[in-house]
PDB file of C-alpha atoms and ligand atoms in Angstrom:
ATOM      1  CA  MET A  43       0.000   0.000   0.000  1.00 96.00           C
ATOM      2  CA  ILE A  44       1.045   3.606  -0.571  1.00 97.00           C
ATOM      3  CA  GLY A  45       1.426   5.932   2.425  1.00 98.00           C
ATOM      4  CA  ILE A  46       0.358   9.483   1.531  1.00 98.00           C
ATOM      5  CA  PHE A  47       1.735  11.700   4.300  1.00 98.00           C
ATOM      6  CA  TYR A  48       0.593  15.305   4.342  1.00 98.00           C
ATOM      7  CA  PHE A  49       0.910  18.535   6.254  1.00 98.00           C
ATOM      8  CA  SER A  50      -1.726  21.179   5.615  1.00 98.00           C
ATOM      9  CA  SER A  51      -3.198  24.172   7.383  1.00 98.00           C
ATOM     10  CA  THR A  52      -5.637  25.463   4.760  1.00 98.00           C
ATOM     11  CA  GLY A  53      -6.352  22.298   2.783  1.00 98.00           C
ATOM     12  CA  ASN A  54      -4.308  22.592  -0.429  1.00 98.00           C
ATOM     13  CA  SER A  55      -2.001  19.713   0.463  1.00 98.00           C
ATOM     14  CA  LEU A  56      -4.962  17.643   1.621  1.00 98.00           C
ATOM     15  CA  TYR A  57      -6.736  18.360  -1.678  1.00 98.00           C
ATOM     16  CA  ILE A  58      -3.715  17.030  -3.599  1.00 98.00           C
ATOM     17  CA  SER A  59      -3.506  14.009  -1.249  1.00 98.00           C
ATOM     18  CA  ASN A  60      -7.190  13.236  -1.871  1.00 98.00           C
ATOM     19  CA  MET A  61      -6.627  13.293  -5.628  1.00 98.00           C
ATOM     20  CA  ILE A  62      -3.640  10.964  -5.284  1.00 98.00           C
ATOM     21  CA  ARG A  63      -5.703   8.545  -3.201  1.00 98.00           C
ATOM     22  CA  GLU A  64      -8.571   8.624  -5.700  1.00 97.00           C
ATOM     23  CA  LYS A  65      -6.283   7.886  -8.664  1.00 97.00           C
ATOM     24  CA  ILE A  66      -3.723   5.416  -7.308  1.00 97.00           C
ATOM     25  CA  GLY A  67      -4.990   4.444  -3.850  1.00 97.00           C
ATOM     26  CA  GLY A  68      -3.198   4.703  -0.546  1.00 97.00           C
ATOM     27  CA  LYS A  69      -3.762   5.691   3.038  1.00 98.00           C
ATOM     28  CA  ILE A  70      -3.710   9.400   3.908  1.00 98.00           C
ATOM     29  CA  ILE A  71      -1.863  10.256   7.113  1.00 98.00           C
ATOM     30  CA  TYR A  72      -1.509  13.637   8.834  1.00 98.00           C
ATOM     31  CA  ILE A  73       2.185  14.095   9.643  1.00 98.00           C
ATOM     32  CA  PRO A  74       1.882  15.880  13.040  1.00 98.00           C
ATOM     33  CA  THR A  75       0.027  12.938  14.622  1.00 97.00           C
ATOM     34  CA  TYR A  76       2.100  10.111  13.087  1.00 98.00           C
ATOM     35  CA  THR A  77       4.859   8.535  15.151  1.00 97.00           C
ATOM     36  CA  GLY A  78       6.125   5.728  12.878  1.00 98.00           C
ATOM     37  CA  ASP A  79       8.802   5.518  10.177  1.00 98.00           C
ATOM     38  CA  GLY A  80       6.595   4.640   7.193  1.00 98.00           C
ATOM     39  CA  SER A  81       7.999   1.100   6.908  1.00 98.00           C
ATOM     40  CA  GLU A  82       4.481  -0.378   6.837  1.00 97.00           C
ATOM     41  CA  PHE A  83       4.082   1.065   3.312  1.00 98.00           C
ATOM     42  CA  GLU A  84       5.564  -0.063  -0.014  1.00 96.00           C
ATOM     43  CA  LYS A  85       5.928   3.482  -1.277  1.00 97.00           C
ATOM     44  CA  ILE A  86       5.798   6.862   0.470  1.00 98.00           C
ATOM     45  CA  ILE A  87       4.442  10.122  -0.921  1.00 98.00           C
ATOM     46  CA  VAL A  88       4.926  13.267   1.165  1.00 98.00           C
ATOM     47  CA  VAL A  89       2.644  16.179   0.259  1.00 99.00           C
ATOM     48  CA  SER A  90       3.718  19.482   1.758  1.00 99.00           C
ATOM     49  CA  PRO A  91       3.372  23.225   1.296  1.00 98.00           C
ATOM     50  CA  ILE A  92       6.504  25.268   0.656  1.00 98.00           C
ATOM     51  CA  TYR A  93       7.316  27.593   3.559  1.00 98.00           C
ATOM     52  CA  SER A  94       9.899  30.330   2.968  1.00 97.00           C
ATOM     53  CA  SER A  95      11.533  28.410   0.112  1.00 97.00           C
ATOM     54  CA  GLY A  96      11.805  25.361   2.358  1.00 98.00           C
ATOM     55  CA  LEU A  97       9.632  23.049   4.422  1.00 98.00           C
ATOM     56  CA  PRO A  98       7.209  23.490   7.342  1.00 98.00           C
ATOM     57  CA  VAL A  99       8.736  22.512  10.693  1.00 98.00           C
ATOM     58  CA  HIS A 100       6.676  19.317  10.959  1.00 98.00           C
ATOM     59  CA  VAL A 101       7.769  18.078   7.518  1.00 98.00           C
ATOM     60  CA  TYR A 102      11.384  19.072   8.126  1.00 98.00           C
ATOM     61  CA  ASP A 103      11.404  17.043  11.359  1.00 98.00           C
ATOM     62  CA  PHE A 104       9.472  14.129   9.857  1.00 98.00           C
ATOM     63  CA  LEU A 105      11.589  13.322   6.763  1.00 98.00           C
ATOM     64  CA  PRO A 106      14.716  12.110   8.627  1.00 98.00           C
ATOM     65  CA  ARG A 107      12.543   9.630  10.538  1.00 98.00           C
ATOM     66  CA  LEU A 108      11.460   7.795   7.393  1.00 98.00           C
ATOM     67  CA  ASP A 109      12.605   4.293   6.514  1.00 98.00           C
ATOM     68  CA  HIS A 110      15.614   4.630   4.177  1.00 96.00           C
ATOM     69  CA  GLU A 111      14.597   1.797   1.896  1.00 96.00           C
ATOM     70  CA  ARG A 112      11.130   2.921   0.946  1.00 97.00           C
ATOM     71  CA  GLU A 113      10.735   4.723  -2.381  1.00 97.00           C
ATOM     72  CA  LEU A 114       9.955   8.350  -1.575  1.00 98.00           C
ATOM     73  CA  PHE A 115       8.178  10.962  -3.696  1.00 98.00           C
ATOM     74  CA  ILE A 116       7.815  14.539  -2.427  1.00 98.00           C
ATOM     75  CA  VAL A 117       5.000  16.709  -3.783  1.00 98.00           C
ATOM     76  CA  LEU A 118       5.479  20.366  -2.845  1.00 98.00           C
ATOM     77  CA  ASN A 119       2.823  23.015  -3.360  1.00 98.00           C
ATOM     78  CA  TYR A 120       3.238  26.734  -3.207  1.00 98.00           C
ATOM     79  CA  GLY A 121       1.494  30.047  -3.695  1.00 97.00           C
ATOM     80  CA  GLY A 122       3.816  31.867  -6.056  1.00 94.00           C
ATOM     81  CA  MET A 123       7.535  31.300  -5.560  1.00 96.00           C
ATOM     82  CA  ILE A 124       9.333  27.968  -5.335  1.00 96.00           C
ATOM     83  CA  GLY A 125      12.610  29.694  -4.446  1.00 96.00           C
ATOM     84  CA  GLY A 126      14.650  26.507  -4.855  1.00 96.00           C
ATOM     85  CA  ALA A 127      12.527  24.589  -2.315  1.00 97.00           C
ATOM     86  CA  ASP A 128      12.421  21.595  -4.656  1.00 97.00           C
ATOM     87  CA  TYR A 129      16.205  21.304  -4.729  1.00 97.00           C
ATOM     88  CA  PHE A 130      16.369  22.068  -1.009  1.00 97.00           C
ATOM     89  CA  ALA A 131      13.987  19.155  -0.293  1.00 98.00           C
ATOM     90  CA  TYR A 132      15.972  16.877  -2.607  1.00 97.00           C
ATOM     91  CA  ALA A 133      19.316  17.738  -1.006  1.00 97.00           C
ATOM     92  CA  TYR A 134      17.814  17.401   2.469  1.00 98.00           C
ATOM     93  CA  ALA A 135      16.377  13.960   1.616  1.00 98.00           C
ATOM     94  CA  GLN A 136      19.757  12.886   0.270  1.00 97.00           C
ATOM     95  CA  GLN A 137      21.592  14.152   3.360  1.00 97.00           C
ATOM     96  CA  ASN A 138      19.237  11.951   5.351  1.00 98.00           C
ATOM     97  CA  ARG A 139      19.986   8.981   3.062  1.00 98.00           C
ATOM     98  CA  LEU A 140      16.386   8.636   1.921  1.00 98.00           C
ATOM     99  CA  ASN A 141      15.508   6.702  -1.222  1.00 97.00           C
ATOM    100  CA  VAL A 142      14.113   9.774  -2.986  1.00 97.00           C
ATOM    101  CA  LYS A 143      12.780   9.091  -6.500  1.00 97.00           C
ATOM    102  CA  GLY A 144      10.854  12.214  -7.371  1.00 97.00           C
ATOM    103  CA  ILE A 145      10.258  15.802  -6.318  1.00 98.00           C
ATOM    104  CA  PHE A 146       7.328  17.676  -7.878  1.00 98.00           C
ATOM    105  CA  THR A 147       5.937  21.188  -7.505  1.00 98.00           C
ATOM    106  CA  ILE A 148       2.334  22.344  -7.931  1.00 98.00           C
ATOM    107  CA  LYS A 149       1.084  25.915  -7.817  1.00 98.00           C
ATOM    108  CA  MET A 150      -1.925  26.296  -5.508  1.00 98.00           C
ATOM    109  CA  PRO A 151      -3.654  29.326  -3.970  1.00 97.00           C
ATOM    110  CA  GLU A 152      -1.423  31.369  -1.649  1.00 96.00           C
ATOM    111  CA  ASN A 153      -2.261  31.206   2.045  1.00 97.00           C
ATOM    112  CA  TYR A 154       0.438  33.527   3.371  1.00 95.00           C
ATOM    113  CA  THR A 155      -2.038  36.357   2.921  1.00 92.00           C
ATOM    114  CA  LEU A 156      -1.592  38.255   6.181  1.00 90.00           C
ATOM    115  CA  THR A 157      -0.941  41.519   4.386  1.00 84.00           C
ATOM    116  CA  PHE A 158      -2.582  41.209   0.950  1.00 87.00           C
ATOM    117  CA  THR A 159      -5.703  39.775  -0.693  1.00 87.00           C
ATOM    118  CA  VAL A 160      -5.965  37.315  -3.592  1.00 89.00           C
ATOM    119  CA  PRO A 161      -8.942  38.143  -5.885  1.00 88.00           C
ATOM    120  CA  LYS A 162     -11.648  35.410  -6.005  1.00 87.00           C
ATOM    121  CA  PHE A 163     -11.579  34.987  -9.801  1.00 89.00           C
ATOM    122  CA  TYR A 164      -7.827  34.362  -9.646  1.00 91.00           C
ATOM    123  CA  LEU A 165      -8.293  31.690  -6.951  1.00 93.00           C
ATOM    124  CA  LYS A 166     -10.648  29.746  -9.244  1.00 93.00           C
ATOM    125  CA  HIS A 167      -8.207  30.038 -12.127  1.00 95.00           C
ATOM    126  CA  ILE A 168      -5.337  28.692 -10.001  1.00 97.00           C
ATOM    127  CA  LEU A 169      -7.421  25.782  -8.713  1.00 96.00           C
ATOM    128  CA  ASP A 170      -8.538  24.789 -12.219  1.00 95.00           C
ATOM    129  CA  SER A 171      -4.973  24.902 -13.562  1.00 96.00           C
ATOM    130  CA  ALA A 172      -3.726  22.963 -10.533  1.00 98.00           C
ATOM    131  CA  ASP A 173      -5.993  20.004 -11.308  1.00 97.00           C
ATOM    132  CA  LYS A 174      -4.249  19.398 -14.632  1.00 96.00           C
ATOM    133  CA  ARG A 175      -0.819  19.622 -13.051  1.00 97.00           C
ATOM    134  CA  ILE A 176      -1.814  17.314 -10.160  1.00 98.00           C
ATOM    135  CA  GLU A 177      -2.993  14.692 -12.648  1.00 98.00           C
ATOM    136  CA  LYS A 178       0.342  14.855 -14.489  1.00 97.00           C
ATOM    137  CA  VAL A 179       2.273  14.488 -11.230  1.00 98.00           C
ATOM    138  CA  ILE A 180       0.153  11.490 -10.182  1.00 98.00           C
ATOM    139  CA  ALA A 181       0.760   9.815 -13.555  1.00 97.00           C
ATOM    140  CA  LYS A 182       4.508  10.255 -13.100  1.00 97.00           C
ATOM    141  CA  ILE A 183       4.440   8.825  -9.582  1.00 97.00           C
ATOM    142  CA  ALA A 184       2.258   5.914 -10.730  1.00 96.00           C
ATOM    143  CA  CYS A 185       4.820   4.859 -13.324  1.00 94.00           C
ATOM    144  CA  GLY A 186       7.719   5.361 -10.891  1.00 91.00           C
ATOM    145  CA  ASP A 187       9.144   8.195 -12.974  1.00 86.00           C
ATOM    146  CA  SER A 188      12.365   9.475 -11.437  1.00 89.00           C
ATOM    147  CA  THR A 189      11.956  13.255 -11.619  1.00 92.00           C
ATOM    148  CA  LEU A 190      14.530  15.172  -9.617  1.00 95.00           C
ATOM    149  CA  PRO A 191      15.292  18.910  -9.644  1.00 93.00           C
ATOM    150  CA  ARG A 192      18.386  20.032 -11.494  1.00 88.00           C
ATOM    151  CA  LYS A 193      18.583  23.669 -10.461  1.00 81.00           C
ATOM    152  CA  LYS A 194      20.860  23.743  -7.433  1.00 85.00           C
ATOM    153  CA  LYS A 195      20.097  27.252  -6.237  1.00 89.00           C
ATOM    154  CA  THR A 196      18.249  27.355  -2.930  1.00 91.00           C
ATOM    155  CA  LYS A 197      17.435  30.141  -0.482  1.00 94.00           C
ATOM    156  CA  GLU A 198      18.633  28.000   2.371  1.00 96.00           C
ATOM    157  CA  LYS A 199      19.986  30.881   4.477  1.00 96.00           C
ATOM    158  CA  ILE A 200      16.718  32.813   4.245  1.00 97.00           C
ATOM    159  CA  TYR A 201      14.772  29.658   5.008  1.00 98.00           C
ATOM    160  CA  TYR A 202      16.715  28.866   8.179  1.00 98.00           C
ATOM    161  CA  LYS A 203      16.536  32.494   9.302  1.00 97.00           C
ATOM    162  CA  ASN A 204      12.744  32.609   8.823  1.00 97.00           C
ATOM    163  CA  LYS A 205      12.282  29.177  10.369  1.00 98.00           C
ATOM    164  CA  ALA A 206      14.094  30.426  13.476  1.00 98.00           C
ATOM    165  CA  ASN A 207      11.649  33.349  13.705  1.00 97.00           C
ATOM    166  CA  TRP A 208       8.331  31.623  13.005  1.00 97.00           C
ATOM    167  CA  HIS A 209       7.652  31.243  16.718  1.00 95.00           C
ATOM    168  CA  LEU A 210       7.295  35.037  16.894  1.00 94.00           C
ATOM    169  CA  ILE A 211       4.205  35.026  14.647  1.00 92.00           C
ATOM    170  CA  GLY A 212       2.018  33.793  17.511  1.00 90.00           C
ATOM    171  CA  GLU A 213       2.981  36.906  19.462  1.00 90.00           C
ATOM    172  CA  ARG A 214       1.642  39.075  16.637  1.00 93.00           C
ATOM    173  CA  PHE A 215      -1.792  37.470  16.752  1.00 94.00           C
ATOM    174  CA  SER A 216      -4.542  38.964  18.836  1.00 93.00           C
ATOM    175  CA  VAL A 217      -8.056  37.699  19.496  1.00 95.00           C
ATOM    176  CA  GLN A 218     -10.936  40.125  19.070  1.00 94.00           C
ATOM    177  CA  GLU A 219     -14.135  40.299  21.094  1.00 92.00           C
ATOM    178  CA  ASP A 220     -16.027  38.386  18.331  1.00 93.00           C
ATOM    179  CA  CYS A 221     -14.324  35.205  19.693  1.00 96.00           C
ATOM    180  CA  ILE A 222     -17.066  32.821  20.873  1.00 96.00           C
ATOM    181  CA  GLY A 223     -14.679  30.614  22.843  1.00 96.00           C
ATOM    182  CA  CYS A 224     -15.380  27.549  20.655  1.00 97.00           C
ATOM    183  CA  GLY A 225     -11.795  26.332  21.134  1.00 97.00           C
ATOM    184  CA  LYS A 226     -11.446  25.292  17.468  1.00 98.00           C
ATOM    185  CA  CYS A 227      -8.043  27.003  17.194  1.00 98.00           C
ATOM    186  CA  VAL A 228      -6.809  25.138  20.293  1.00 98.00           C
ATOM    187  CA  GLY A 229      -7.661  21.785  18.681  1.00 97.00           C
ATOM    188  CA  LEU A 230      -6.321  22.479  15.209  1.00 98.00           C
ATOM    189  CA  CYS A 231      -2.928  23.996  16.107  1.00 98.00           C
ATOM    190  CA  PRO A 232      -0.350  21.364  15.041  1.00 98.00           C
ATOM    191  CA  ALA A 233       2.130  22.723  17.602  1.00 98.00           C
ATOM    192  CA  GLN A 234      -0.280  22.766  20.585  1.00 97.00           C
ATOM    193  CA  ASN A 235       0.642  26.417  20.889  1.00 97.00           C
ATOM    194  CA  ILE A 236      -2.842  27.771  21.636  1.00 97.00           C
ATOM    195  CA  SER A 237      -4.625  27.379  24.932  1.00 97.00           C
ATOM    196  CA  MET A 238      -7.811  28.620  26.503  1.00 96.00           C
ATOM    197  CA  GLU A 239      -7.442  30.068  29.977  1.00 91.00           C
ATOM    198  CA  ASN A 240     -10.599  31.259  31.759  1.00 90.00           C
ATOM    199  CA  GLY A 241     -12.377  31.402  28.389  1.00 90.00           C
ATOM    200  CA  LYS A 242      -9.588  33.519  26.868  1.00 94.00           C
ATOM    201  CA  ILE A 243      -7.400  32.377  23.960  1.00 96.00           C
ATOM    202  CA  THR A 244      -3.653  32.588  24.618  1.00 95.00           C
ATOM    203  CA  PHE A 245      -0.765  31.975  22.212  1.00 95.00           C
ATOM    204  CA  GLY A 246       2.471  30.402  23.457  1.00 95.00           C
ATOM    205  CA  ASN A 247       5.918  30.849  21.949  1.00 94.00           C
ATOM    206  CA  GLY A 248       5.944  27.686  19.814  1.00 96.00           C
ATOM    207  CA  CYS A 249       4.091  28.942  16.721  1.00 97.00           C
ATOM    208  CA  VAL A 250       5.101  27.154  13.494  1.00 98.00           C
ATOM    209  CA  ALA A 251       3.537  29.878  11.306  1.00 97.00           C
ATOM    210  CA  CYS A 252       1.073  27.572   9.525  1.00 98.00           C
ATOM    211  CA  LEU A 253      -1.704  30.200   9.935  1.00 98.00           C
ATOM    212  CA  GLY A 254      -4.353  27.494  10.393  1.00 98.00           C
ATOM    213  CA  CYS A 255      -5.907  29.329  13.365  1.00 98.00           C
ATOM    214  CA  TYR A 256      -5.981  32.619  11.466  1.00 97.00           C
ATOM    215  CA  HIS A 257      -7.682  31.208   8.358  1.00 98.00           C
ATOM    216  CA  ARG A 258     -10.015  28.697   9.999  1.00 98.00           C
ATOM    217  CA  CYS A 259     -11.439  30.626  12.946  1.00 98.00           C
ATOM    218  CA  PRO A 260     -15.228  30.597  12.263  1.00 97.00           C
ATOM    219  CA  GLN A 261     -15.525  34.164  13.583  1.00 96.00           C
ATOM    220  CA  LYS A 262     -12.380  35.546  11.864  1.00 96.00           C
ATOM    221  CA  ALA A 263     -11.596  36.714  15.376  1.00 96.00           C
ATOM    222  CA  ILE A 264      -7.840  36.115  15.111  1.00 96.00           C
ATOM    223  CA  ARG A 265      -6.050  39.139  13.736  1.00 95.00           C
ATOM    224  CA  TYR A 266      -2.468  39.643  12.654  1.00 94.00           C
ATOM    225  CA  LEU A 267      -0.874  42.845  13.993  1.00 91.00           C
ATOM    226  CA  ARG A 268      -4.447  43.994  14.798  1.00 83.00           C
ATOM    227  CA  LYS A 269      -5.159  44.505  11.063  1.00 84.00           C
ATOM    228  CA  LYS A 270      -8.878  44.479  10.280  1.00 85.00           C
ATOM    229  CA  LYS A 271      -8.387  42.285   7.220  1.00 86.00           C
ATOM    230  CA  LYS A 272     -11.527  40.258   6.472  1.00 84.00           C
ATOM    231  CA  ASP A 273     -10.537  37.698   3.857  1.00 92.00           C
ATOM    232  CA  ARG A 274      -9.380  34.238   4.861  1.00 96.00           C
ATOM    233  CA  TYR A 275      -8.457  31.207   2.744  1.00 96.00           C
ATOM    234  CA  ILE A 276      -9.578  27.583   2.999  1.00 97.00           C
ATOM    235  CA  ASN A 277      -9.371  25.332  -0.058  1.00 98.00           C
ATOM    236  CA  PRO A 278     -13.007  25.380  -1.274  1.00 96.00           C
ATOM    237  CA  ARG A 279     -12.809  21.880  -2.790  1.00 97.00           C
ATOM    238  CA  ILE A 280     -12.313  19.933   0.428  1.00 97.00           C
ATOM    239  CA  ASP A 281     -14.294  19.405   3.606  1.00 97.00           C
ATOM    240  CA  GLU A 282     -12.486  21.729   6.009  1.00 97.00           C
ATOM    241  CA  LYS A 283     -13.191  19.400   8.945  1.00 96.00           C
ATOM    242  CA  SER A 284     -11.018  16.735   7.323  1.00 97.00           C
ATOM    243  CA  ILE A 285      -7.833  18.851   7.562  1.00 98.00           C
ATOM    244  CA  GLY A 286      -5.663  17.124  10.154  1.00 98.00           C
ATOM    245  CA  LYS A 287      -7.422  13.767   9.792  1.00 97.00           C
ATOM    246  CA  ASN A 288      -6.177  10.414   8.467  1.00 97.00           C
ATOM    247  CA  MET A 289      -8.094   8.576   5.763  1.00 93.00           C
ATOM    248  CA  ASP A 290      -8.049   4.853   5.028  1.00 89.00           C
ATOM    249  CA  GLU A 291      -7.571   3.414   1.571  1.00 75.00           C
ATOM    250  CA  ILE A 292     -10.725   3.610  -0.575  1.00 65.00           C
TER     251      ILE A 292
HETATM  252  C1  FMN B 218       4.788  30.457   6.734  1.00 94.75           C
HETATM  253  C2  FMN B 218       4.453  30.307   5.284  1.00 94.75           C
HETATM  254  C3  FMN B 218       5.444  30.479   4.337  1.00 94.75           C
HETATM  255  C4  FMN B 218       5.153  30.356   2.977  1.00 94.75           C
HETATM  256  N1  FMN B 218       6.177  30.496   2.076  1.00 94.75           N
HETATM  257  C5  FMN B 218       5.924  30.356   0.761  1.00 94.75           C
HETATM  258  C6  FMN B 218       6.986  30.494  -0.195  1.00 94.75           C
HETATM  259  O1  FMN B 218       8.163  30.660   0.128  1.00 94.75           O
HETATM  260  N2  FMN B 218       6.659  30.438  -1.517  1.00 94.75           N
HETATM  261  C7  FMN B 218       5.361  30.243  -1.930  1.00 94.75           C
HETATM  262  O2  FMN B 218       5.134  30.240  -3.131  1.00 94.75           O
HETATM  263  N3  FMN B 218       4.347  30.070  -1.050  1.00 94.75           N
HETATM  264  C8  FMN B 218       4.594  30.108   0.286  1.00 94.75           C
HETATM  265  N4  FMN B 218       3.572  29.923   1.190  1.00 94.75           N
HETATM  266  C9  FMN B 218       2.217  29.564   0.688  1.00 94.75           C
HETATM  267  C10 FMN B 218       1.905  28.055   0.761  1.00 94.75           C
HETATM  268  O3  FMN B 218       3.023  27.281   0.378  1.00 94.75           O
HETATM  269  C11 FMN B 218       0.733  27.656  -0.148  1.00 94.75           C
HETATM  270  O4  FMN B 218      -0.347  28.512  -0.079  1.00 94.75           O
HETATM  271  C12 FMN B 218       0.306  26.204   0.126  1.00 94.75           C
HETATM  272  O5  FMN B 218      -0.450  25.745  -0.966  1.00 94.75           O
HETATM  273  C13 FMN B 218      -0.522  26.045   1.410  1.00 94.75           C
HETATM  274  O6  FMN B 218      -0.811  24.686   1.596  1.00 94.75           O
HETATM  275  P1  FMN B 218      -1.878  24.150   2.651  1.00 94.75           P
HETATM  276  O7  FMN B 218      -3.217  24.768   2.284  1.00 94.75           O
HETATM  277  O8  FMN B 218      -1.881  22.673   2.476  1.00 94.75           O
HETATM  278  O9  FMN B 218      -1.428  24.548   4.013  1.00 94.75           O
HETATM  279  C14 FMN B 218       3.830  30.041   2.554  1.00 94.75           C
HETATM  280  C15 FMN B 218       2.825  29.868   3.509  1.00 94.75           C
HETATM  281  C16 FMN B 218       3.128  29.984   4.858  1.00 94.75           C
HETATM  282  C17 FMN B 218       2.019  29.778   5.875  1.00 94.75           C
END
């Protein structure tokens, strides 16, 4: 069986994982709650967003744990700039002696939208174009196509600098009075960085900058730097409640 491991805060990576499962089968597993090494699977596919030209903390920490003998394919998705993340992921997998066979990139809607807004018509266009690209990537994985990045330029220094500062993002969030105390943000935070004390939401200093709480709060009560920005992003083609869940083979 294929193990489809994903990290996702706003559903794009889960959307891609769902398509992979529909076309070639496999079990979908949410990386932050998985403790194994993937050796129960014949083949491993990791589906991850690109963060600052590199990988989210949970994916970065997960890859070295994987069984070295399993064939590994990494499917990265991004909002606008790969910035050498494909080569970075390849080099990182090699450093960790993983049996990496393919690295693919797919453009999806941007979710790092703390300071700007993506127009709705453009979102639809990106999603429609993504479907074609996802199908091509799945076909390549299905036939075991070895597709590895050639361009060796990465933004490794910027990535490590940003990664070291992601924990500060939580400090820039504030919760407005529209908060209904539902606790959804507490449950969805992959870093267990949000708590509710006496009915009040508090952020710790372990934020991994995924922005899941910001985008998925039903009241849009979480603000960044107190900006009154109204738009939020959740992939419209998935069931939002399934983000963070595992799914058995169909
Ligand atoms: C902290 C952070 C950093 C990001 N950095 C990049 C980046 O360097 N380049 C890019 O094109 N998109 C970047 N993005 C956007 C995501 O990669 C993109 O929207 C992805 O599809 C989100 O996947 P998800 O919905 O599964 O979480 C970033 C998003 C976050 C939250």
